[in-house]
Structure formats: C-alpha cells, structure tokens
Coordinates of C-alpha atoms in Angstrom, one line a residue:
Chain A
K1 CA 0.9 24.2 -3.8
Q2 CA 2.6 21.2 -4.2
E3 CA 3.3 20.2 -8.2
V4 CA 5.0 16.7 -9.4
T5 CA 6.2 16.6 -13.1
Q6 CA 7.7 13.2 -14.6
I7 CA 10.2 14.0 -18.0
P8 CA 10.3 12.4 -20.1
A9 CA 7.0 11.0 -20.9
A10 CA 8.2 8.6 -23.0
L11 CA 11.4 6.6 -23.6
S12 CA 12.2 4.0 -26.1
V13 CA 15.9 2.8 -26.0
P14 CA 17.7 -1.0 -26.8
E15 CA 17.9 -3.4 -24.5
G16 CA 21.7 -3.1 -22.0
E17 CA 21.3 0.4 -22.3
N18 CA 21.8 2.5 -18.7
L19 CA 18.8 5.4 -18.0
V20 CA 17.9 8.0 -16.2
L21 CA 14.5 9.0 -15.3
N22 CA 13.6 12.6 -13.4
C23 CA 10.9 13.3 -11.0
S24 CA 10.6 17.3 -9.9
F25 CA 8.5 18.8 -7.5
T26 CA 7.9 22.1 -6.8
D27 CA 7.9 22.5 -3.8
S28 CA 10.6 21.3 -1.0
A29 CA 9.4 20.4 1.7
I30 CA 8.7 17.0 1.5
Y31 CA 8.9 14.4 3.3
N32 CA 9.9 11.3 1.1
L33 CA 9.3 10.7 -2.2
Q34 CA 8.5 7.3 -3.9
W35 CA 8.1 5.2 -7.2
F36 CA 6.4 3.1 -8.7
R37 CA 5.7 1.0 -11.4
Q38 CA 2.6 0.4 -13.6
D39 CA 2.1 -2.1 -16.2
P40 CA -0.4 -2.0 -18.5
G41 CA -3.9 -3.0 -17.4
K42 CA -2.2 -3.6 -13.6
G43 CA -1.9 -1.6 -10.3
L44 CA 0.8 -0.2 -9.1
T45 CA 4.0 -1.6 -7.8
S46 CA 6.5 0.2 -5.0
L47 CA 10.0 0.1 -5.7
L48 CA 11.2 2.5 -3.7
L49 CA 11.2 4.9 -1.2
I50 CA 13.3 7.8 -0.1
Q51 CA 13.4 9.3 3.0
S52 CA 13.6 12.9 3.4
S53 CA 16.7 12.6 5.2
Q54 CA 18.6 9.7 2.6
R55 CA 19.9 10.8 -0.4
E56 CA 20.0 7.5 -2.2
Q57 CA 18.0 4.1 -2.2
T58 CA 19.3 1.2 -4.4
S59 CA 16.8 -2.0 -4.7
G60 CA 18.8 -4.2 -7.2
R61 CA 19.3 -2.7 -11.1
L62 CA 17.7 0.7 -9.4
N63 CA 19.0 2.9 -7.8
A64 CA 16.8 6.3 -6.3
S65 CA 18.6 9.7 -5.8
L66 CA 17.2 12.7 -3.9
D67 CA 17.8 16.4 -3.7
K68 CA 15.4 18.1 -1.5
S69 CA 16.9 21.8 -2.4
S70 CA 16.8 21.4 -6.0
G71 CA 13.1 19.5 -6.2
R72 CA 14.4 16.7 -8.1
S73 CA 14.7 13.1 -7.4
T74 CA 16.2 10.8 -10.6
L75 CA 15.3 6.5 -11.2
Y76 CA 18.5 5.4 -12.2
I77 CA 18.5 1.6 -14.1
A78 CA 20.9 -0.3 -15.4
A79 CA 21.4 -2.7 -18.0
S80 CA 17.7 -2.0 -18.6
Q81 CA 16.0 -5.6 -19.9
P82 CA 12.7 -5.9 -21.9
G83 CA 10.9 -6.8 -18.6
D84 CA 11.7 -3.3 -17.4
S85 CA 8.8 -2.1 -19.6
A86 CA 6.4 -0.3 -17.6
T87 CA 5.1 2.9 -16.6
Y88 CA 7.4 4.7 -13.8
L89 CA 5.5 7.2 -11.7
C90 CA 7.0 9.2 -8.8
A91 CA 4.7 10.7 -5.6
V92 CA 5.6 12.9 -3.0
P93 CA 2.4 13.0 0.2
W94 CA 1.0 16.7 0.8
M95 CA 2.8 18.0 3.2
D96 CA -0.2 19.7 4.9
S97 CA -2.4 16.5 4.4
S98 CA 0.6 13.7 4.3
Y99 CA -1.8 11.2 3.8
K100 CA -2.4 12.9 0.0
L101 CA -0.1 11.6 -2.9
I102 CA 0.8 13.6 -5.6
F103 CA 1.4 11.7 -8.1
G104 CA 3.4 12.7 -11.2
S105 CA 2.4 11.6 -15.0
G106 CA 5.0 9.0 -15.0
T107 CA 6.8 8.4 -17.8
R108 CA 6.2 5.2 -20.3
L109 CA 9.7 2.9 -20.7
L110 CA 10.2 0.7 -23.7
V111 CA 12.8 -1.4 -23.8
R112 CA 13.3 -2.9 -27.3
P113 CA 15.3 -6.3 -27.5
Chain B
N1 CA 0.9 -12.6 2.9
A2 CA -2.3 -11.4 0.7
G3 CA -1.5 -7.7 -0.9
V4 CA -4.7 -5.1 -1.4
M5 CA -7.4 -7.0 -3.0
Q6 CA -10.0 -5.6 -5.4
N7 CA -12.6 -6.6 -7.6
P8 CA -13.6 -6.1 -9.6
R9 CA -10.9 -5.5 -11.6
H10 CA -13.2 -4.9 -14.4
L11 CA -17.0 -3.5 -14.2
V12 CA -19.2 -2.1 -17.1
R13 CA -21.7 -0.3 -16.2
R14 CA -24.2 1.9 -18.8
R15 CA -25.2 5.6 -18.3
G16 CA -27.6 5.8 -14.9
Q17 CA -26.4 2.7 -13.2
E18 CA -24.6 2.1 -10.0
A19 CA -20.8 0.4 -9.4
R20 CA -19.7 -0.7 -6.2
L21 CA -16.2 -1.0 -6.3
R22 CA -14.7 -3.4 -3.3
C23 CA -11.4 -3.4 -1.9
S24 CA -9.5 -5.2 1.3
P25 CA -6.3 -3.6 2.7
M26 CA -4.1 -5.7 4.0
K27 CA -3.7 -7.7 6.7
G28 CA -3.1 -5.1 9.8
H29 CA -3.7 -2.0 7.6
S30 CA -6.5 -0.2 8.9
H31 CA -5.8 3.0 6.3
V32 CA -7.6 3.5 2.8
Y33 CA -7.2 5.1 0.7
W34 CA -9.2 6.0 -3.1
Y35 CA -7.4 7.2 -6.1
R36 CA -8.2 7.4 -9.6
Q37 CA -6.8 7.7 -12.5
L38 CA -8.6 8.7 -15.6
P39 CA -6.7 7.8 -19.1
E40 CA -3.4 9.8 -19.7
E41 CA -3.8 11.1 -16.5
G42 CA -1.7 10.6 -13.2
L43 CA -3.5 9.3 -10.6
K44 CA -5.8 11.8 -8.5
F45 CA -6.5 11.0 -4.4
M46 CA -9.6 10.9 -4.1
V47 CA -10.6 10.0 -0.3
Y48 CA -8.9 8.6 2.9
L49 CA -10.8 6.1 5.3
Q50 CA -10.5 5.0 8.7
K51 CA -12.5 1.9 9.6
E52 CA -16.3 3.3 10.3
N53 CA -14.7 7.1 9.6
I54 CA -14.5 9.7 6.3
I55 CA -11.3 11.0 7.0
D56 CA -11.1 13.4 4.5
E57 CA -12.9 13.2 1.3
S58 CA -11.6 16.3 -0.5
G59 CA -10.6 14.7 -3.0
M60 CA -14.2 12.9 -3.7
P61 CA -16.7 15.1 -6.6
K62 CA -19.3 16.1 -4.7
E63 CA -22.5 14.5 -6.3
R64 CA -23.1 10.6 -6.9
F65 CA -19.8 9.3 -5.0
S66 CA -19.5 8.4 -2.1
A67 CA -17.1 5.9 0.1
E68 CA -17.1 4.2 3.5
F69 CA -15.4 1.1 5.2
P70 CA -17.2 -1.0 7.7
K71 CA -16.4 -2.0 10.4
E72 CA -16.6 -5.7 9.2
G73 CA -15.8 -6.2 5.3
P74 CA -14.4 -4.3 2.9
S75 CA -14.0 -0.5 1.6
I76 CA -17.3 0.2 -1.0
L77 CA -16.5 3.0 -3.3
R78 CA -19.8 3.8 -4.5
I79 CA -20.6 5.5 -7.7
Q80 CA -24.7 6.6 -8.7
Q81 CA -25.7 7.3 -12.0
V82 CA -22.3 6.7 -13.9
V83 CA -22.0 9.1 -17.4
R84 CA -19.3 8.3 -19.1
G85 CA -16.5 10.5 -17.8
D86 CA -16.3 8.4 -14.7
S87 CA -15.0 6.3 -16.9
A88 CA -11.4 5.4 -15.5
A89 CA -8.9 2.9 -13.2
Y90 CA -10.1 3.1 -9.5
F91 CA -7.0 2.1 -7.5
C92 CA -7.7 1.7 -3.4
A93 CA -4.2 1.7 -1.4
S94 CA -3.8 0.8 2.2
S95 CA -1.5 1.9 5.4
P96 CA -0.4 0.2 8.5
E97 CA -1.8 2.3 12.0
D98 CA 1.8 4.0 12.0
S99 CA 2.0 8.1 11.8
Y100 CA 2.0 9.4 9.0
P101 CA 4.0 9.6 6.3
D102 CA 4.1 6.4 5.6
E103 CA 4.4 3.7 2.2
Q104 CA 0.7 3.3 0.8
F105 CA 0.4 -0.8 -1.0
F106 CA -1.7 -0.6 -3.5
G107 CA -4.5 -2.8 -5.3
P108 CA -4.7 -3.5 -8.3
G109 CA -7.1 -1.2 -9.4
T110 CA -11.1 -1.8 -10.9
R111 CA -11.2 -0.6 -14.1
L112 CA -14.1 1.5 -14.5
T113 CA -16.5 1.8 -18.6
V114 CA -19.0 3.3 -18.9
L115 CA -20.9 2.3 -21.6

C-alpha cells in the first residue's frame, strides 16, 4: 500500500532563504509525482509534475527532483518570498488505479518579511 | 480558457439536510474526480466518473453519498442527511481523455460546514 509522507509539517523562514521541502513514498513503482500549492481557503495549484523517467523539473524559482529508488522527492524554492507562504502538497498516482492520487499531508510554509 | 469550476464555494447546512456540490470540468476534459479534505488531513480520493458512468467509487462512504456526471451539465456530489463529520473541503479535479496517468487539474473546492 502506497503511503506518502511530507516532512516537515510546518516551516518558518525569513525572506530570501533557499529552502527544501521533502516528500517520501513507500512504493517506488510510481508513474509520476506532482507538487501542488494550496493557499488558505483555496484550491490546489499544480506546480510541477515529474514523470517517473525524469530526475527533475524546473519552473522559475522552483526545482523538483525525484529519486525513485530511495522513494524521495524534494521541492527546492530559491530566494523565498512572503508570497510563497502556503501549504505544499505532493501526490503520486496509485499504481493499481492510477487515477487515484495519494496525497501527503503537506508542509505549511511561512516566509517572514 | 476557464479552469475547473466548483459551486458553491461555501455551503452551510444543518444536520439532516442535503448538500449538493457541483463541478464543471475544464473544457475538453471528460474525466472527473472528487476528493475530500477533512480538517488537518490530506486529500482523500472519493470517486472517479466519466460522462454517465461511475468508474470507481471505492473512496465514497457507503451511505448517504452519491455522485453523478450526466451527459449534459456539471458533475454533482450529493450528500444526504448531512452530519457534522461531513464538514470538510470537497475538491473536484478533471483530466483529458488521454490514457493514464495524467495530470489532474483541481477546482477551488467547496467548503461544507454542517451546523
């Protein structure tokens, strides 16, 4: 059974810091891994999707890496800004029914001005 | 190019009433998924639908919950006789008709509060 864990649960950093969010999964046989951002009281915004054959994806100040063998993904945020404050979720499709996304419980990020 | 739309955004119901949540997928998307996010928990899959078909409802509670995606109109998640434990954010996602796995695009969610 696939389980997705995110560490830390919460993170507070001063503006300008580079930071890393972690996502781990128990079954390394995944199709892809997706990172989302969720703002308080709002929906999910897809940030990056990494296919299983890829090692990393980049979008602006965001870089996501994937290491299937160790069951880990990291989301790197460069030069953090207060506007980056949100909850970051990672998700993987269930192998038996790939339309079911299995989500981690998220990392709540606060970037202090 | 509108994204996934959900309405209402906030819904308040008293115990025993019915809640109807609506989801319009992105243009060109024929697959719809519903997820529930309980307070302080991650999102959990509920049901997967295609037009006029329920493909997988394994994540739906066995009683009081039902979902449909008619040929015309939005997908509906219906909760009968709501209880306080149904209070949650309900998210809809959609994806195009290509083969799995594909990226799912999420709506803003409906926040249900049961008094």
